[in-house]
Amino acid sequence: MRAAISVAILAVIAMTAEARAETVQLYAAGSLRAALTDMAKAFEAESGTGVEAKYGPSGILKDEIAAGAKADVFASANMVHPQALSAAKRSGAVLLFARNRLCALVRPGLKVDSASVLDRMLDPAIKLGTSTPNADPAGDYAFQVFAKAEQSRAGAQAVLESKALQLTGNASSTAPPAGRNAYGWHIAEGRADIFLAYCTAAREAQKQSGDQQVVELPENLAVGADYGLTVVAGASAAAEHFAQFILSPTGQNILTRHGFAPGQR
């Protein structure tokens, strides 16, 4: 009897150690890097389970998961890409977990405010940077701004789409030095005078540079970004727990500290 009890105790200890040693594979939008890095640390401290993350453009990550990449949780900068996985039975339900907005990041010395940002973007002398539509939701959101501009000024959409420099978000995009904000780096290198980027990322670039400006888009151009979360089919219970942690008050507070709005209002 004593031997049987000892074996049972050892089995429980082994199972607990195995669960704690398990690592959740996270695929997440690049704009979430800072927030989800903090999230992963908090989750590991609470649960003992580590999180290994791959960050990049959500569209590219979605295609990798659809092709069989080993991912457990997918955190996208839009709802469309995780919904595509869910519709194909490659993942579970999709939940809105965070919100963001688009802002204009502006090079030092260029006078721009919310009232003049459209005029500046349309100026032939201004280099306008965006991310890459379809591959990266930030590019899709930028092109939504262009569509809204058409409602205010006839012909604006075609002009903005033709001059937009798709500098980020593609597999072949030039990568910034390690630790550098991509949008701020492109502006610092002179590739763009104005870059349409997530407000969270634009503020990060401003902190790094010290002199780049962040300009809020006016109401008639404003575009919001809804972030979707899904657990990939076949993922472990630990992955479900991490997804729940992101949605928990603790997780939502971490996202809020990084400038995101809560997923649920």
CSV table of C-alpha atoms in Angstrom, one decimal:
chain,number,residue,atom,x,y,z
A,1,MET,CA,0.0,0.0,0.0
A,2,ARG,CA,2.8,2.4,1.0
A,3,ALA,CA,4.6,1.7,-2.3
A,4,ALA,CA,1.4,2.3,-4.3
A,5,ILE,CA,0.9,5.7,-2.5
A,6,SER,CA,4.5,6.7,-3.2
A,7,VAL,CA,4.1,5.8,-6.9
A,8,ALA,CA,0.9,7.9,-7.1
A,9,ILE,CA,2.6,10.9,-5.5
A,10,LEU,CA,5.5,10.6,-7.9
A,11,ALA,CA,3.1,10.5,-10.8
A,12,VAL,CA,1.3,13.6,-9.7
A,13,ILE,CA,4.7,15.4,-9.2
A,14,ALA,CA,5.8,14.3,-12.6
A,15,MET,CA,2.6,15.6,-14.2
A,16,THR,CA,2.9,18.9,-12.5
A,17,ALA,CA,6.5,19.3,-13.5
A,18,GLU,CA,5.5,18.4,-17.1
A,19,ALA,CA,2.7,21.0,-17.1
A,20,ARG,CA,5.0,23.7,-15.7
A,21,ALA,CA,7.7,22.8,-18.3
A,22,GLU,CA,5.2,23.2,-21.2
A,23,THR,CA,5.8,26.2,-23.4
A,24,VAL,CA,2.9,28.1,-25.2
A,25,GLN,CA,3.8,29.0,-28.8
A,26,LEU,CA,2.4,32.5,-29.4
A,27,TYR,CA,2.2,34.1,-32.9
A,28,ALA,CA,1.3,37.8,-32.5
A,29,ALA,CA,1.2,41.1,-34.4
A,30,GLY,CA,4.4,43.1,-34.2
A,31,SER,CA,2.5,46.0,-32.6
A,32,LEU,CA,1.8,43.8,-29.6
A,33,ARG,CA,5.5,42.9,-28.9
A,34,ALA,CA,6.0,45.1,-25.9
A,35,ALA,CA,2.6,44.4,-24.3
A,36,LEU,CA,2.7,40.7,-24.8
A,37,THR,CA,6.3,40.4,-23.7
A,38,ASP,CA,5.1,41.8,-20.3
A,39,MET,CA,2.0,39.6,-20.5
A,40,ALA,CA,4.1,36.5,-21.0
A,41,LYS,CA,6.3,37.3,-18.0
A,42,ALA,CA,3.3,37.9,-15.8
A,43,PHE,CA,1.7,34.6,-17.0
A,44,GLU,CA,4.8,32.6,-16.4
A,45,ALA,CA,5.2,34.1,-12.9
A,46,GLU,CA,1.6,33.2,-12.1
A,47,SER,CA,1.3,29.7,-13.8
A,48,GLY,CA,4.9,28.5,-14.2
A,49,THR,CA,4.3,28.0,-17.9
A,50,GLY,CA,6.6,29.8,-20.4
A,51,VAL,CA,5.5,31.6,-23.6
A,52,GLU,CA,7.7,31.6,-26.7
A,53,ALA,CA,6.6,34.3,-29.1
A,54,LYS,CA,7.0,35.0,-32.8
A,55,TYR,CA,6.0,38.6,-33.8
A,56,GLY,CA,5.3,39.8,-37.3
A,57,PRO,CA,2.7,41.0,-39.8
A,58,SER,CA,-0.6,39.3,-38.9
A,59,GLY,CA,-1.4,38.3,-42.5
A,60,ILE,CA,1.9,36.6,-42.9
A,61,LEU,CA,1.6,34.8,-39.6
A,62,LYS,CA,-1.9,33.7,-40.5
A,63,ASP,CA,-0.6,32.1,-43.7
A,64,GLU,CA,2.1,30.3,-41.8
A,65,ILE,CA,-0.4,28.9,-39.3
A,66,ALA,CA,-2.7,27.8,-42.1
A,67,ALA,CA,0.3,26.0,-43.7
A,68,GLY,CA,0.9,24.1,-40.5
A,69,ALA,CA,3.3,26.2,-38.4
A,70,LYS,CA,3.5,25.1,-34.8
A,71,ALA,CA,1.4,27.8,-33.1
A,72,ASP,CA,-0.9,27.6,-30.1
A,73,VAL,CA,-2.3,31.1,-29.8
A,74,PHE,CA,-2.7,33.7,-32.5
A,75,ALA,CA,-3.1,37.4,-31.6
A,76,SER,CA,-3.8,39.4,-34.7
A,77,ALA,CA,-4.1,43.2,-35.3
A,78,ASN,CA,-7.4,42.6,-37.0
A,79,MET,CA,-10.4,40.2,-36.7
A,80,VAL,CA,-10.2,39.0,-40.3
A,81,HIS,CA,-7.1,36.9,-40.2
A,82,PRO,CA,-8.1,34.8,-37.1
A,83,GLN,CA,-11.6,34.5,-38.4
A,84,ALA,CA,-10.2,33.0,-41.6
A,85,LEU,CA,-8.4,30.4,-39.5
A,86,SER,CA,-11.5,29.7,-37.4
A,87,ALA,CA,-13.7,29.4,-40.6
A,88,ALA,CA,-11.2,26.8,-41.9
A,89,LYS,CA,-11.4,24.8,-38.6
A,90,ARG,CA,-7.8,25.6,-37.9
A,91,SER,CA,-8.6,27.4,-34.7
A,92,GLY,CA,-11.4,28.0,-32.2
A,93,ALA,CA,-13.6,31.0,-31.6
A,94,VAL,CA,-12.2,34.5,-32.2
A,95,LEU,CA,-12.4,37.1,-29.4
A,96,LEU,CA,-11.9,40.8,-29.5
A,97,PHE,CA,-9.2,41.5,-26.9
A,98,ALA,CA,-7.8,44.9,-27.6
A,99,ARG,CA,-8.4,48.1,-29.7
A,100,ASN,CA,-6.0,50.5,-31.3
A,101,ARG,CA,-6.2,53.5,-33.6
A,102,LEU,CA,-4.2,54.9,-36.5
A,103,CYS,CA,-2.1,58.1,-36.0
A,104,ALA,CA,0.3,60.0,-38.2
A,105,LEU,CA,4.0,59.9,-37.2
A,106,VAL,CA,5.7,63.0,-38.5
A,107,ARG,CA,9.3,63.9,-39.1
A,108,PRO,CA,10.9,66.7,-37.0
A,109,GLY,CA,10.4,70.2,-38.4
A,110,LEU,CA,7.4,69.4,-40.5
A,111,LYS,CA,4.4,71.5,-39.4
A,112,VAL,CA,1.4,69.2,-39.2
A,113,ASP,CA,-1.7,69.1,-37.0
A,114,SER,CA,-5.0,67.2,-37.2
A,115,ALA,CA,-6.6,70.0,-39.3
A,116,SER,CA,-3.8,70.0,-41.9
A,117,VAL,CA,-2.7,66.3,-42.0
A,118,LEU,CA,-4.7,65.5,-45.1
A,119,ASP,CA,-3.3,68.5,-47.0
A,120,ARG,CA,0.2,67.4,-46.0
A,121,MET,CA,-0.3,63.8,-47.0
A,122,LEU,CA,-1.6,65.0,-50.4
A,123,ASP,CA,1.4,67.4,-51.0
A,124,PRO,CA,3.5,65.9,-53.8
A,125,ALA,CA,6.7,66.9,-51.9
A,126,ILE,CA,5.8,64.8,-48.9
A,127,LYS,CA,6.9,61.1,-48.7
A,128,LEU,CA,4.0,59.1,-47.2
A,129,GLY,CA,4.8,55.8,-45.6
A,130,THR,CA,2.4,53.0,-44.9
A,131,SER,CA,2.6,49.3,-44.1
A,132,THR,CA,1.7,46.7,-46.7
A,133,PRO,CA,-2.1,45.9,-47.2
A,134,ASN,CA,-3.2,42.3,-47.0
A,135,ALA,CA,0.1,41.2,-45.4
A,136,ASP,CA,-0.2,43.6,-42.5
A,137,PRO,CA,-3.5,45.0,-41.1
A,138,ALA,CA,-1.7,48.4,-40.5
A,139,GLY,CA,-1.5,48.8,-44.3
A,140,ASP,CA,-5.2,47.9,-44.6
A,141,TYR,CA,-6.1,50.5,-42.0
A,142,ALA,CA,-4.0,53.1,-43.8
A,143,PHE,CA,-5.9,52.5,-47.0
A,144,GLN,CA,-9.2,52.8,-45.1
A,145,VAL,CA,-7.9,56.3,-44.2
A,146,PHE,CA,-7.4,57.0,-47.9
A,147,ALA,CA,-11.0,55.8,-48.6
A,148,LYS,CA,-12.3,58.2,-45.9
A,149,ALA,CA,-10.3,61.0,-47.4
A,150,GLU,CA,-12.2,60.5,-50.6
A,151,GLN,CA,-15.4,61.4,-48.8
A,152,SER,CA,-13.9,64.8,-47.8
A,153,ARG,CA,-12.0,65.5,-51.0
A,154,ALA,CA,-12.8,64.0,-54.5
A,155,GLY,CA,-9.8,62.3,-56.0
A,156,ALA,CA,-7.9,62.1,-52.7
A,157,GLN,CA,-8.1,58.3,-52.5
A,158,ALA,CA,-6.4,57.7,-55.8
A,159,VAL,CA,-3.6,60.2,-55.1
A,160,LEU,CA,-2.9,58.8,-51.6
A,161,GLU,CA,-2.9,55.2,-52.8
A,162,SER,CA,-0.6,55.9,-55.7
A,163,LYS,CA,2.0,57.8,-53.6
A,164,ALA,CA,1.9,55.5,-50.5
A,165,LEU,CA,5.3,54.0,-49.9
A,166,GLN,CA,4.7,50.5,-48.5
A,167,LEU,CA,7.8,50.4,-46.4
A,168,THR,CA,6.9,47.8,-43.7
A,169,GLY,CA,4.8,44.6,-43.2
A,170,ASN,CA,6.0,42.6,-46.1
A,171,ALA,CA,8.3,39.6,-46.0
A,172,SER,CA,10.8,41.5,-48.1
A,173,SER,CA,10.6,44.8,-46.1
A,174,THR,CA,13.9,46.2,-44.9
A,175,ALA,CA,14.2,45.4,-41.2
A,176,PRO,CA,15.3,48.1,-38.8
A,177,PRO,CA,18.2,47.6,-36.4
A,178,ALA,CA,17.4,45.5,-33.3
A,179,GLY,CA,15.3,47.4,-30.8
A,180,ARG,CA,14.4,50.2,-33.2
A,181,ASN,CA,10.8,51.1,-34.0
A,182,ALA,CA,10.4,50.4,-37.7
A,183,TYR,CA,8.2,53.5,-38.4
A,184,GLY,CA,10.4,55.9,-36.6
A,185,TRP,CA,13.5,54.4,-38.2
A,186,HIS,CA,12.2,54.9,-41.7
A,187,ILE,CA,11.4,58.5,-40.9
A,188,ALA,CA,14.8,59.0,-39.3
A,189,GLU,CA,16.4,57.5,-42.4
A,190,GLY,CA,14.5,60.0,-44.6
A,191,ARG,CA,12.3,57.4,-46.4
A,192,ALA,CA,9.1,58.9,-45.2
A,193,ASP,CA,8.0,62.4,-43.9
A,194,ILE,CA,4.7,61.1,-42.6
A,195,PHE,CA,4.0,57.5,-41.6
A,196,LEU,CA,0.5,56.2,-40.9
A,197,ALA,CA,0.9,53.8,-38.0
A,198,TYR,CA,-0.8,52.5,-34.9
A,199,CYS,CA,-1.0,55.2,-32.3
A,200,THR,CA,0.8,52.8,-29.8
A,201,ALA,CA,3.7,52.3,-32.3
A,202,ALA,CA,3.8,56.0,-33.2
A,203,ARG,CA,4.2,57.0,-29.5
A,204,GLU,CA,6.9,54.3,-29.1
A,205,ALA,CA,8.8,55.9,-32.0
A,206,GLN,CA,8.4,59.3,-30.5
A,207,LYS,CA,9.9,58.1,-27.2
A,208,GLN,CA,12.8,56.6,-29.1
A,209,SER,CA,13.5,59.6,-31.3
A,210,GLY,CA,12.7,62.4,-28.9
A,211,ASP,CA,11.7,64.8,-31.7
A,212,GLN,CA,9.3,62.9,-34.0
A,213,GLN,CA,5.7,64.1,-33.7
A,214,VAL,CA,2.5,62.1,-33.2
A,215,VAL,CA,-0.6,63.6,-34.8
A,216,GLU,CA,-4.1,62.4,-34.1
A,217,LEU,CA,-6.2,61.9,-37.2
A,218,PRO,CA,-9.3,64.1,-37.4
A,219,GLU,CA,-12.7,62.5,-36.9
A,220,ASN,CA,-13.4,62.3,-40.7
A,221,LEU,CA,-10.2,60.3,-41.2
A,222,ALA,CA,-10.2,58.3,-38.0
A,223,VAL,CA,-9.8,54.5,-38.3
A,224,GLY,CA,-9.9,52.1,-35.4
A,225,ALA,CA,-8.2,48.7,-35.2
A,226,ASP,CA,-9.8,45.7,-33.5
A,227,TYR,CA,-7.5,42.9,-32.4
A,228,GLY,CA,-8.6,39.3,-32.5
A,229,LEU,CA,-7.4,36.4,-30.4
A,230,THR,CA,-7.9,32.7,-31.2
A,231,VAL,CA,-6.5,29.4,-29.9
A,232,VAL,CA,-5.2,27.1,-32.7
A,233,ALA,CA,-6.8,23.7,-33.1
A,234,GLY,CA,-5.0,21.0,-31.1
A,235,ALA,CA,-3.3,23.4,-28.7
A,236,SER,CA,-2.8,22.4,-25.1
A,237,ALA,CA,-4.8,23.4,-22.1
A,238,ALA,CA,-1.9,25.8,-21.2
A,239,ALA,CA,-2.6,27.7,-24.5
A,240,GLU,CA,-6.2,28.1,-23.4
A,241,HIS,CA,-5.1,29.3,-20.0
A,242,PHE,CA,-2.8,31.9,-21.7
A,243,ALA,CA,-5.6,33.1,-23.9
A,244,GLN,CA,-7.8,33.5,-20.8
A,245,PHE,CA,-5.0,35.4,-19.1
A,246,ILE,CA,-4.9,37.9,-22.0
A,247,LEU,CA,-8.6,38.4,-21.6
A,248,SER,CA,-8.5,38.6,-17.8
A,249,PRO,CA,-8.4,41.9,-15.8
A,250,THR,CA,-4.7,41.5,-15.3
A,251,GLY,CA,-4.0,41.0,-19.0
A,252,GLN,CA,-6.3,43.8,-20.0
A,253,ASN,CA,-4.5,46.1,-17.5
A,254,ILE,CA,-1.2,45.3,-19.1
A,255,LEU,CA,-2.6,46.1,-22.5
A,256,THR,CA,-4.0,49.4,-21.2
A,257,ARG,CA,-0.6,50.3,-19.8
A,258,HIS,CA,0.9,49.9,-23.3
A,259,GLY,CA,-1.7,52.3,-24.8
A,260,PHE,CA,-4.3,49.8,-26.1
A,261,ALA,CA,-8.0,50.2,-25.3
A,262,PRO,CA,-9.8,47.3,-23.7
A,263,GLY,CA,-11.3,44.7,-26.0
A,264,GLN,CA,-14.7,44.8,-24.2
A,265,ARG,CA,-16.4,48.1,-23.5
